[in-house]
CSV table of C-alpha atoms in Angstrom, one decimal:
chain,number,residue,atom,x,y,z
T,1249,MET,CA,0.7,11.0,33.3
T,1250,ARG,CA,3.1,12.1,30.3
T,1251,ARG,CA,4.7,10.8,27.2
T,1252,THR,CA,8.1,9.8,28.1
T,1253,LEU,CA,9.5,6.3,28.9
T,1254,THR,CA,10.2,5.7,32.9
T,1255,MET,CA,10.8,2.7,34.6
T,1256,THR,CA,7.6,2.8,36.5
T,1257,ALA,CA,5.6,3.0,33.2
T,1258,VAL,CA,6.5,-0.1,32.2
T,1259,VAL,CA,4.8,-2.1,34.8
T,1260,ALA,CA,1.8,-0.1,33.9
T,1261,ALA,CA,2.1,-0.9,30.2
T,1262,LEU,CA,1.4,-4.4,31.0
T,1263,LEU,CA,-2.2,-3.3,31.7
T,1264,VAL,CA,-3.1,-1.3,28.3
T,1265,PRO,CA,-6.7,-1.5,27.4
T,1266,ALA,CA,-5.8,-3.7,24.3
T,1267,GLY,CA,-4.4,-6.5,27.0
T,1268,PRO,CA,-0.9,-7.3,28.0
T,1269,LEU,CA,2.1,-6.1,26.3
T,1270,PRO,CA,3.5,-8.4,23.5
T,1271,LEU,CA,6.8,-9.3,24.2
T,1272,ALA,CA,9.0,-10.5,21.5
T,1273,GLU,CA,9.1,-14.0,22.9
T,1274,ALA,CA,5.6,-14.0,23.3
T,1275,VAL,CA,4.1,-12.7,20.0
T,1276,GLY,CA,6.8,-15.3,18.1
T,1277,GLY,CA,5.9,-16.5,14.8
T,1278,ALA,CA,8.6,-14.3,12.9
T,1279,ALA,CA,12.2,-15.2,12.2
T,1280,PRO,CA,14.8,-12.9,13.6
T,1281,VAL,CA,15.7,-10.3,10.8
T,1282,ALA,CA,19.7,-10.5,9.9
T,1283,VAL,CA,21.8,-7.8,10.9
T,1284,GLY,CA,22.2,-5.3,8.1
T,1285,ARG,CA,18.9,-6.3,6.6
T,1286,TRP,CA,15.3,-5.0,6.8
T,1287,SER,CA,13.4,-5.1,3.7
T,1288,ALA,CA,9.6,-4.4,3.2
T,1289,ARG,CA,9.0,-8.1,2.8
T,1290,GLU,CA,10.5,-8.8,6.1
T,1291,ALA,CA,8.9,-5.8,7.8
T,1292,GLN,CA,5.3,-7.3,6.6
T,1293,SER,CA,6.4,-10.7,7.8
T,1294,PHE,CA,7.3,-9.6,11.3
T,1295,TRP,CA,4.1,-6.6,11.3
T,1296,THR,CA,1.3,-8.6,10.8
T,1297,ALA,CA,-2.2,-7.1,11.2
T,1298,GLU,CA,-2.7,-8.8,14.4
T,1299,ARG,CA,0.5,-7.6,15.9
T,1300,MET,CA,0.0,-3.8,14.6
T,1301,ALA,CA,-3.3,-4.1,16.3
T,1302,SER,CA,-2.1,-5.2,19.5
T,1303,ALA,CA,1.0,-3.0,19.8
T,1304,ALA,CA,0.7,-0.7,22.5
T,1305,PRO,CA,1.6,3.4,22.5
T,1306,LEU,CA,5.1,4.6,22.7
T,1307,PRO,CA,6.0,5.4,25.7
T,1308,PRO,CA,3.9,2.8,27.6
T,1309,GLY,CA,1.4,3.4,30.6
T,1310,PRO,CA,-1.0,6.2,31.3
T,1311,LEU,CA,0.3,9.1,29.7
T,1312,HIS,CA,-0.6,12.3,28.3
T,1313,GLY,CA,-3.8,12.1,30.2
T,1314,ALA,CA,-4.8,10.3,33.3
T,1315,ASP,CA,-7.3,8.1,31.6
T,1316,PRO,CA,-6.7,5.7,28.9
T,1317,ALA,CA,-8.0,6.2,25.5
T,1318,PRO,CA,-11.4,4.2,24.7
T,1319,PRO,CA,-11.2,2.0,21.9
T,1320,GLU,CA,-13.2,4.5,19.5
T,1321,LEU,CA,-13.1,8.0,20.7
T,1322,PRO,CA,-17.0,9.2,20.4
T,1323,GLU,CA,-17.7,11.8,17.5
T,1324,PRO,CA,-18.7,15.3,18.3
T,1325,PRO,CA,-22.3,16.2,18.0
T,1326,GLU,CA,-23.0,17.6,14.9
T,1327,PRO,CA,-26.1,20.3,15.6
T,1328,ALA,CA,-26.1,21.1,11.9
T,1329,GLU,CA,-27.3,17.6,10.4
T,1330,PRO,CA,-28.8,14.4,12.3
T,1331,ALA,CA,-26.4,11.9,13.5
T,1332,ASP,CA,-25.5,9.1,11.5
T,1333,PRO,CA,-23.5,6.5,13.2
T,1334,ALA,CA,-23.0,4.6,10.1
T,1335,GLU,CA,-21.2,7.7,8.7
T,1336,PRO,CA,-21.7,6.6,5.2
T,1337,VAL,CA,-20.3,10.0,3.6
T,1338,GLU,CA,-18.1,12.3,5.3
T,1339,PRO,CA,-18.9,15.9,4.9
T,1340,ALA,CA,-17.2,18.5,3.0
T,1341,GLU,CA,-14.9,20.7,5.0
T,1342,PRO,CA,-16.6,24.1,5.9
T,1343,ALA,CA,-15.6,27.2,4.3
T,1344,GLU,CA,-12.2,28.3,5.3
T,1345,PRO,CA,-13.7,31.4,7.3
T,1346,ALA,CA,-15.9,29.6,9.4
T,1347,GLU,CA,-13.3,27.7,10.9
T,1348,GLU,CA,-10.5,30.3,11.4
T,1349,VAL,CA,-9.3,31.6,14.7
T,1350,PRO,CA,-7.7,35.1,14.3
T,1351,VAL,CA,-4.4,35.4,16.3
T,1352,ALA,CA,-3.5,39.2,17.2
T,1353,THR,CA,0.4,38.6,16.5
T,1354,PRO,CA,1.0,38.0,13.0
T,1355,ALA,CA,3.5,35.0,12.5
T,1356,PRO,CA,7.1,36.1,10.9
T,1357,ALA,CA,8.1,34.9,7.6
T,1358,ALA,CA,8.6,31.3,7.7
T,1359,THR,CA,11.8,29.9,5.4
T,1360,GLY,CA,10.3,26.8,3.8
T,1361,LEU,CA,11.9,24.1,2.0
T,1362,PRO,CA,10.6,23.8,-1.6
T,1363,LEU,CA,8.7,20.6,-2.7
T,1364,PRO,CA,10.1,18.5,-5.1
T,1365,SER,CA,8.6,18.4,-8.6
T,1366,ALA,CA,5.8,15.8,-9.1
T,1367,PRO,CA,7.2,12.5,-10.6
T,1368,PRO,CA,6.5,12.5,-14.4
T,1369,ALA,CA,4.0,10.3,-15.9
T,1370,ALA,CA,4.8,6.9,-17.1
T,1371,THR,CA,5.7,7.3,-20.7
T,1372,PRO,CA,4.1,4.3,-22.5
T,1373,ALA,CA,6.4,1.7,-24.2
T,1374,PRO,CA,6.6,2.7,-28.3
T,1375,THR,CA,4.8,0.0,-30.1
T,1376,PRO,CA,7.6,-2.2,-31.6
T,1377,THR,CA,7.8,-2.1,-35.6
T,1378,PRO,CA,7.2,-5.9,-37.1
T,1379,ALA,CA,9.8,-7.0,-39.2
T,1380,PRO,CA,9.5,-7.1,-42.7
T,1381,ALA,CA,8.4,-10.3,-44.0
T,1382,ALA,CA,10.8,-12.6,-45.5
T,1383,THR,CA,11.0,-12.7,-49.6
T,1384,PRO,CA,10.4,-16.1,-51.1
T,1385,ALA,CA,12.9,-17.2,-53.5
T,1386,ALA,CA,12.2,-15.9,-57.1
T,1387,THR,CA,11.9,-19.4,-58.9
T,1388,ALA,CA,12.6,-22.9,-58.0
T,1389,THR,CA,15.7,-23.3,-60.5
T,1390,ALA,CA,17.3,-20.2,-59.3
T,1391,ALA,CA,21.2,-21.0,-59.2
T,1392,PRO,CA,22.4,-21.4,-55.6
T,1393,ALA,CA,24.3,-18.7,-54.3
T,1394,PRO,CA,28.1,-19.0,-54.2
T,1395,THR,CA,29.8,-20.4,-51.0
T,1396,PRO,CA,31.4,-17.5,-49.1
T,1397,THR,CA,34.7,-17.9,-47.9
T,1398,PRO,CA,34.9,-18.6,-44.1
T,1399,THR,CA,35.8,-15.6,-42.4
T,1400,ARG,CA,36.4,-15.4,-38.3
T,1401,THR,CA,33.3,-13.3,-37.0
T,1402,PRO,CA,33.9,-11.8,-33.4
T,1403,ALA,CA,31.2,-12.8,-30.9
T,1404,PRO,CA,29.0,-10.2,-30.0
T,1405,PRO,CA,29.6,-8.7,-26.3
T,1406,THR,CA,27.7,-10.4,-23.9
T,1407,SER,CA,25.9,-7.7,-21.6
T,1408,THR,CA,23.1,-7.9,-19.0
T,1409,PRO,CA,19.9,-6.4,-20.1
T,1410,THR,CA,19.1,-3.4,-18.1
T,1411,PRO,CA,15.6,-3.7,-16.2
T,1412,ALA,CA,12.8,-1.9,-17.4
T,1413,PRO,CA,12.1,1.0,-15.2
T,1414,LEU,CA,9.1,0.8,-12.7
T,1415,PRO,CA,5.9,2.6,-13.8
T,1416,ALA,CA,5.3,5.8,-11.6
T,1417,PRO,CA,2.8,4.5,-8.8
T,1418,ALA,CA,-0.6,6.1,-8.9
T,1419,ARG,CA,-1.0,8.7,-6.2
T,1420,ALA,CA,-3.0,7.7,-3.1
T,1421,ALA,CA,-6.6,9.1,-3.3
T,1422,VAL,CA,-7.3,11.9,-0.6
T,1423,ALA,CA,-10.8,12.0,1.1
T,1424,PRO,CA,-12.4,15.1,2.4
T,1425,LEU,CA,-11.9,16.2,5.9
T,1426,PRO,CA,-14.9,15.8,8.2
T,1427,ALA,CA,-16.5,18.8,9.2
T,1428,LEU,CA,-14.5,20.2,12.1
T,1429,THR,CA,-15.5,22.8,14.7
T,1430,PRO,CA,-12.1,24.0,16.2
T,1431,GLY,CA,-10.4,22.6,19.2
T,1432,ILE,CA,-12.8,19.4,18.7
T,1433,GLY,CA,-11.1,16.2,17.4
T,1434,ARG,CA,-12.9,13.7,15.3
T,1435,ASN,CA,-12.0,10.2,14.3
T,1436,PHE,CA,-11.5,9.8,10.7
T,1437,GLU,CA,-10.3,7.6,8.1
T,1438,GLY,CA,-7.2,9.6,7.9
T,1439,ILE,CA,-5.0,11.0,5.2
T,1440,PRO,CA,-2.0,8.8,3.1
T,1441,VAL,CA,0.7,11.3,4.1
T,1442,ALA,CA,0.3,10.6,7.9
T,1443,GLY,CA,0.2,6.9,9.6
T,1444,ARG,CA,1.7,4.8,12.4
T,1445,MET,CA,5.4,4.1,13.0
T,1446,PHE,CA,6.0,0.6,14.4
T,1447,LEU,CA,8.8,-0.9,16.6
T,1448,VAL,CA,10.2,-2.9,18.9
T,1449,LYS,CA,11.6,-1.8,21.9
T,1450,GLY,CA,13.2,-3.8,25.2
T,1451,GLY,CA,11.1,-6.7,23.7
T,1452,GLY,CA,7.9,-4.9,23.5
T,1453,ALA,CA,5.6,-3.8,20.4
T,1454,TYR,CA,4.6,-0.5,20.0
T,1455,PHE,CA,3.9,2.4,18.1
T,1456,CYS,CA,4.0,6.4,17.5
T,1457,THR,CA,2.6,8.7,14.9
T,1458,ALA,CA,4.7,9.8,11.9
T,1459,SER,CA,4.3,11.6,8.5
T,1460,VAL,CA,6.2,11.9,5.4
T,1461,VAL,CA,8.5,14.8,4.7
T,1462,SER,CA,9.5,16.0,1.2
T,1463,SER,CA,13.5,15.4,0.6
T,1464,PRO,CA,15.3,15.0,-2.6
T,1465,GLY,CA,15.6,11.3,-1.9
T,1466,ARG,CA,11.6,11.2,-1.4
T,1467,ASN,CA,12.5,8.7,1.7
T,1468,LEU,CA,12.2,10.7,4.9
T,1469,VAL,CA,9.5,10.5,7.7
T,1470,ILE,CA,9.4,12.6,10.7
T,1471,SER,CA,8.1,11.8,14.1
T,1472,ALA,CA,8.9,12.8,17.8
T,1473,GLY,CA,12.7,12.1,19.3
T,1474,HIS,CA,11.3,10.3,22.1
T,1475,CYS,CA,9.4,7.6,19.8
T,1476,LEU,CA,12.7,6.5,18.3
T,1477,LEU,CA,15.1,7.0,21.0
T,1478,GLY,CA,17.2,4.2,22.1
T,1479,SER,CA,20.0,1.7,20.9
T,1480,ASP,CA,17.4,-1.0,21.4
T,1481,THR,CA,14.8,0.5,18.9
T,1482,GLN,CA,14.3,-2.4,16.1
T,1483,GLN,CA,12.1,-3.6,13.5
T,1484,VAL,CA,10.8,-0.1,12.5
T,1485,ALA,CA,8.3,0.2,10.0
T,1486,PHE,CA,6.1,3.3,8.7
T,1487,VAL,CA,2.5,2.3,7.5
T,1488,PRO,CA,0.7,5.1,6.0
T,1489,GLN,CA,-2.8,6.1,6.9
T,1490,TYR,CA,-3.1,2.8,9.2
T,1491,THR,CA,-6.6,2.2,10.3
T,1492,ARG,CA,-7.5,-1.4,11.9
T,1493,ALA,CA,-9.9,-2.5,9.0
T,1494,LYS,CA,-7.4,-1.1,6.4
T,1495,PRO,CA,-4.0,-1.8,8.3
T,1496,GLN,CA,-1.9,-1.1,5.0
T,1497,PRO,CA,-3.3,0.6,2.4
T,1498,HIS,CA,-0.5,1.8,0.9
T,1499,GLY,CA,2.0,-0.7,1.9
T,1500,MET,CA,4.8,-1.1,4.5
T,1501,PHE,CA,8.0,1.2,4.1
T,1502,PRO,CA,10.6,-0.3,6.5
T,1503,VAL,CA,13.4,2.2,8.3
T,1504,LEU,CA,16.3,1.1,6.8
T,1505,ARG,CA,19.7,0.1,8.7
T,1506,ASP,CA,23.0,0.7,8.3
T,1507,ALA,CA,26.1,-1.7,7.9
T,1508,GLY,CA,26.2,-2.4,11.5
T,1509,GLY,CA,22.6,-3.1,11.9
T,1510,HIS,CA,21.3,0.4,13.5
T,1511,SER,CA,18.4,2.0,12.2
T,1512,LYS,CA,18.7,5.2,10.3
T,1513,ILE,CA,17.4,7.7,12.4
T,1514,TRP,CA,18.5,11.3,12.9
T,1515,ILE,CA,18.2,12.8,16.3
T,1516,ASP,CA,19.9,15.7,17.9
T,1517,PRO,CA,23.0,14.4,19.6
T,1518,ARG,CA,21.8,16.9,22.8
T,1519,TYR,CA,18.4,15.2,23.0
T,1520,ARG,CA,20.4,11.7,23.3
T,1521,SER,CA,22.8,13.3,26.0
T,1522,GLN,CA,20.8,15.8,28.1
T,1523,GLY,CA,17.3,13.6,28.2
T,1524,VAL,CA,14.1,14.3,27.0
T,1525,ASP,CA,13.6,16.9,29.9
T,1526,ARG,CA,16.7,19.1,29.6
T,1527,ALA,CA,16.4,19.1,25.8
T,1528,ALA,CA,12.5,19.0,25.4
T,1529,ALA,CA,13.1,21.9,22.5
T,1530,LEU,CA,14.7,19.1,20.6
T,1531,ASP,CA,12.0,16.1,20.6
T,1532,VAL,CA,12.0,15.5,16.7
T,1533,ALA,CA,13.5,12.8,14.8
T,1534,PHE,CA,14.0,11.9,11.1
T,1535,ALA,CA,13.8,8.3,9.5
T,1536,GLN,CA,15.1,7.1,6.2
T,1537,VAL,CA,12.4,4.5,5.0
T,1538,GLY,CA,13.2,2.1,2.2
T,1539,PRO,CA,10.5,1.3,-0.4
T,1540,ASN,CA,7.4,-0.9,-0.3
T,1541,ALA,CA,7.5,-4.3,-1.3
T,1542,ARG,CA,6.3,-2.8,-5.2
T,1543,GLY,CA,9.6,-1.1,-4.9
T,1544,PHE,CA,8.1,2.6,-4.7
T,1545,LEU,CA,9.2,5.3,-2.7
T,1546,VAL,CA,7.1,6.6,-0.1
T,1547,GLU,CA,6.7,10.2,-1.2
T,1548,ALA,CA,5.9,9.1,-4.7
T,1549,VAL,CA,3.2,7.0,-3.2
T,1550,VAL,CA,1.4,9.1,-0.7
T,1551,GLY,CA,3.1,12.7,-1.3
T,1552,GLY,CA,5.0,14.7,1.5
T,1553,ASN,CA,4.5,17.7,3.7
T,1554,ARG,CA,6.9,20.7,3.3
T,1555,LEU,CA,9.3,21.3,6.4
T,1556,VAL,CA,8.8,25.1,7.4
T,1557,THR,CA,11.0,26.1,10.1
T,1558,GLY,CA,10.9,29.7,11.7
T,1559,ALA,CA,7.1,30.2,11.2
T,1560,GLY,CA,6.5,31.4,14.6
T,1561,TYR,CA,4.5,30.2,17.4
T,1562,ALA,CA,1.3,31.9,16.7
T,1563,GLN,CA,-0.5,30.0,13.9
T,1564,ALA,CA,-4.1,30.9,12.9
T,1565,ARG,CA,-5.2,27.4,11.9
T,1566,VAL,CA,-3.1,24.5,12.1
T,1567,THR,CA,-4.4,20.7,11.3
T,1568,LEU,CA,-3.3,18.3,13.7
T,1569,ILE,CA,-3.3,14.4,13.0
T,1570,GLY,CA,-2.8,11.7,15.7
T,1571,HIS,CA,-3.2,8.0,16.2
T,1572,PRO,CA,-4.6,7.6,19.7
T,1573,ALA,CA,-3.9,4.6,21.9
T,1574,SER,CA,-6.6,1.8,21.6
T,1575,ALA,CA,-8.4,3.6,18.7
T,1576,ALA,CA,-9.1,2.0,15.3
T,1577,ARG,CA,-8.9,5.2,13.6
T,1578,PRO,CA,-6.4,8.3,13.5
T,1579,ARG,CA,-7.9,11.7,14.6
T,1580,VAL,CA,-8.2,15.2,13.0
T,1581,CYS,CA,-8.6,18.6,14.8
T,1582,VAL,CA,-8.1,22.2,13.8
T,1583,ASN,CA,-7.2,25.0,16.1
T,1584,ARG,CA,-5.0,27.9,16.4
T,1585,THR,CA,-1.6,27.6,18.5
T,1586,THR,CA,0.1,29.8,20.9
T,1587,LYS,CA,3.3,30.1,22.5
T,1588,PHE,CA,3.9,28.1,25.8
T,1589,THR,CA,7.1,29.1,27.7
T,1590,SER,CA,8.0,26.5,30.4
T,1591,ALA,CA,8.4,27.7,33.9
T,1592,ASP,CA,10.0,24.6,35.0
T,1593,ALA,CA,13.6,24.9,35.0
T,1594,ARG,CA,14.1,21.2,34.6
T,1595,ILE,CA,12.1,21.3,31.5
T,1596,PRO,CA,13.4,24.5,29.9
T,1597,GLY,CA,12.3,26.2,26.5
T,1598,SER,CA,9.3,27.5,24.6
T,1599,PHE,CA,6.9,25.4,22.8
T,1600,LEU,CA,3.9,25.6,20.3
T,1601,ARG,CA,0.6,24.7,22.2
T,1602,ILE,CA,-2.7,23.6,20.9
T,1603,ASN,CA,-6.1,22.8,22.1
T,1604,CYS,CA,-7.5,19.9,20.4
T,1605,THR,CA,-9.9,17.2,22.3
T,1606,GLY,CA,-9.0,13.3,22.4
T,1607,TYR,CA,-5.0,13.2,21.8
T,1608,PRO,CA,-3.8,10.5,24.5
T,1609,GLY,CA,-0.7,8.1,24.2
T,1610,GLY,CA,0.1,7.0,20.6
T,1611,THR,CA,-0.5,10.4,19.1
T,1612,SER,CA,3.4,11.4,19.6
T,1613,GLY,CA,5.1,12.6,16.6
T,1614,GLY,CA,1.4,13.6,15.2
T,1615,PRO,CA,2.0,16.6,12.8
T,1616,PHE,CA,1.0,20.2,13.2
T,1617,LEU,CA,0.1,21.3,9.5
T,1618,THR,CA,-0.3,24.4,8.5
T,1619,ARG,CA,-1.8,25.5,4.9
T,1620,TYR,CA,-3.4,22.4,4.5
T,1621,ASP,CA,-4.4,21.4,1.0
T,1622,ALA,CA,-7.5,19.1,0.8
T,1623,ARG,CA,-6.8,18.5,-2.9
T,1624,THR,CA,-3.2,17.0,-2.2
T,1625,GLY,CA,-3.6,15.9,1.5
T,1626,THR,CA,-0.5,17.5,2.5
T,1627,GLY,CA,0.5,20.9,4.0
T,1628,ASP,CA,3.5,22.4,6.1
T,1629,VAL,CA,4.9,20.7,8.9
T,1630,VAL,CA,5.6,23.3,11.6
T,1631,GLY,CA,5.7,21.0,14.6
T,1632,VAL,CA,5.2,17.3,15.8
T,1633,ILE,CA,3.5,16.5,19.1
T,1634,GLY,CA,6.2,16.1,21.7
T,1635,GLY,CA,8.5,18.6,23.5
T,1636,TRP,CA,7.1,19.6,26.8
T,1637,LYS,CA,6.6,17.0,28.8
T,1638,THR,CA,6.8,14.7,25.5
T,1639,GLY,CA,3.8,16.2,24.0
T,1640,GLY,CA,1.6,17.3,27.1
T,1641,ASP,CA,0.2,15.7,30.4
T,1642,LYS,CA,-3.5,16.2,29.2
T,1643,ALA,CA,-5.2,14.6,26.3
T,1644,ASP,CA,-6.9,17.8,25.4
T,1645,THR,CA,-3.9,19.8,25.0
T,1646,SER,CA,-0.4,19.0,23.1
T,1647,TYR,CA,2.7,20.9,22.5
T,1648,SER,CA,5.5,20.6,19.9
T,1649,SER,CA,9.0,21.3,20.1
T,1650,TYR,CA,9.7,24.8,18.0
T,1651,PHE,CA,11.0,24.5,14.5
T,1652,GLY,CA,13.7,26.5,14.4
T,1653,ALA,CA,17.4,26.6,13.1
T,1654,ASP,CA,18.0,23.4,15.2
T,1655,ILE,CA,15.5,21.4,13.3
T,1656,ARG,CA,16.7,22.7,9.9
T,1657,LYS,CA,20.1,21.5,10.6
T,1658,LEU,CA,18.8,18.2,11.8
T,1659,TYR,CA,16.8,17.7,8.5
T,1660,GLU,CA,19.7,18.8,6.5
T,1661,LYS,CA,21.9,16.3,7.8
T,1662,ALA,CA,19.1,13.5,7.5
T,1663,VAL,CA,18.8,14.4,3.8
T,1664,ALA,CA,22.6,14.2,3.5
T,1665,GLY,CA,22.5,10.6,5.0
T,1666,ALA,CA,19.5,9.3,3.3
T,1667,LYS,CA,20.9,9.8,-0.2
T,1668,VAL,CA,19.9,7.0,-2.4
T,1669,GLY,CA,21.0,5.9,-6.0
T,1670,ARG,CA,17.6,5.9,-7.5
């Protein structure tokens, strides 16, 4: 009934709608990855389309709602237009005032991290100037040139040619969101900046939701801490805008490993030591991802959301993205957020709360976005699904740990640890 990993839930995971949980021994076909190595090509070899489709939501079991999610959540009725099950064209998002839900208490000023400047467009290589043609001899009877005295000419120094830099990748196209009614979730084709985070834990293949957060290294993603907790978390890879029809529209970005073979994931130490209940207010994780198989950094390909801390609990308009269990596509919803303070001494803290229908298991780690820009497909990330009962005990209400000073410090630690020389 909740999105935390429990021993009893492991048994329930074997009965998920997609079928038996694929164990590492059962799925087979992929060679074990050497310690300290985990490239995009190795990740693609391991995470085949079939394995991704059969992965179970993490944590396993009937969580965040009593009933498991159907294979595809039904679309809400659209009274303003006739139903079209084929959905050939997504309607444009309605005007801003029609969807906003006013909040009585204004939010305090937020502290946001600046977005890095857009990558410069690739400069075409200059056209080489052809060498002048050789001048033929003036006459056939010309006197031969005198023989020069031999001299020792030093050999030119040998050097390794510098490889040409990769051209700037084309930014992923962003489709308009479907028409949304506040509080009513809809399945859609997703946005490039958000996707699924696949991983192996305890021999099983699982997934959560994650999204790209802007950073100087252009290589960080954010998710829920409970999704990536545990020393047995392995073979972790982020797939932006995953759908079952298009499992890798922008490639696969592996979560890198350190020299000891551990995934480069940052979670507050108190969340590890105190547990997911006592430290529920710290249910956030950052992870460093490597380039995709083409050599491009994730933020250069799909963009990134700006991390904002100290924004307050009451937000008039939040866009919620998540990948529900057993759904072929992600889900989107807009609504306001309110402050929820736990009365359970075992799960202390205050959290963001949002009412959005159809967010069961698998949506953990999904971003709470304010100021969503339909042109870039990005916004300000002020939360991720997780926290109180690791995201909620009902599929129609979700929670997030509050993004305050502790989350900012964790982000800064991740930025310092994820520096790259490129």
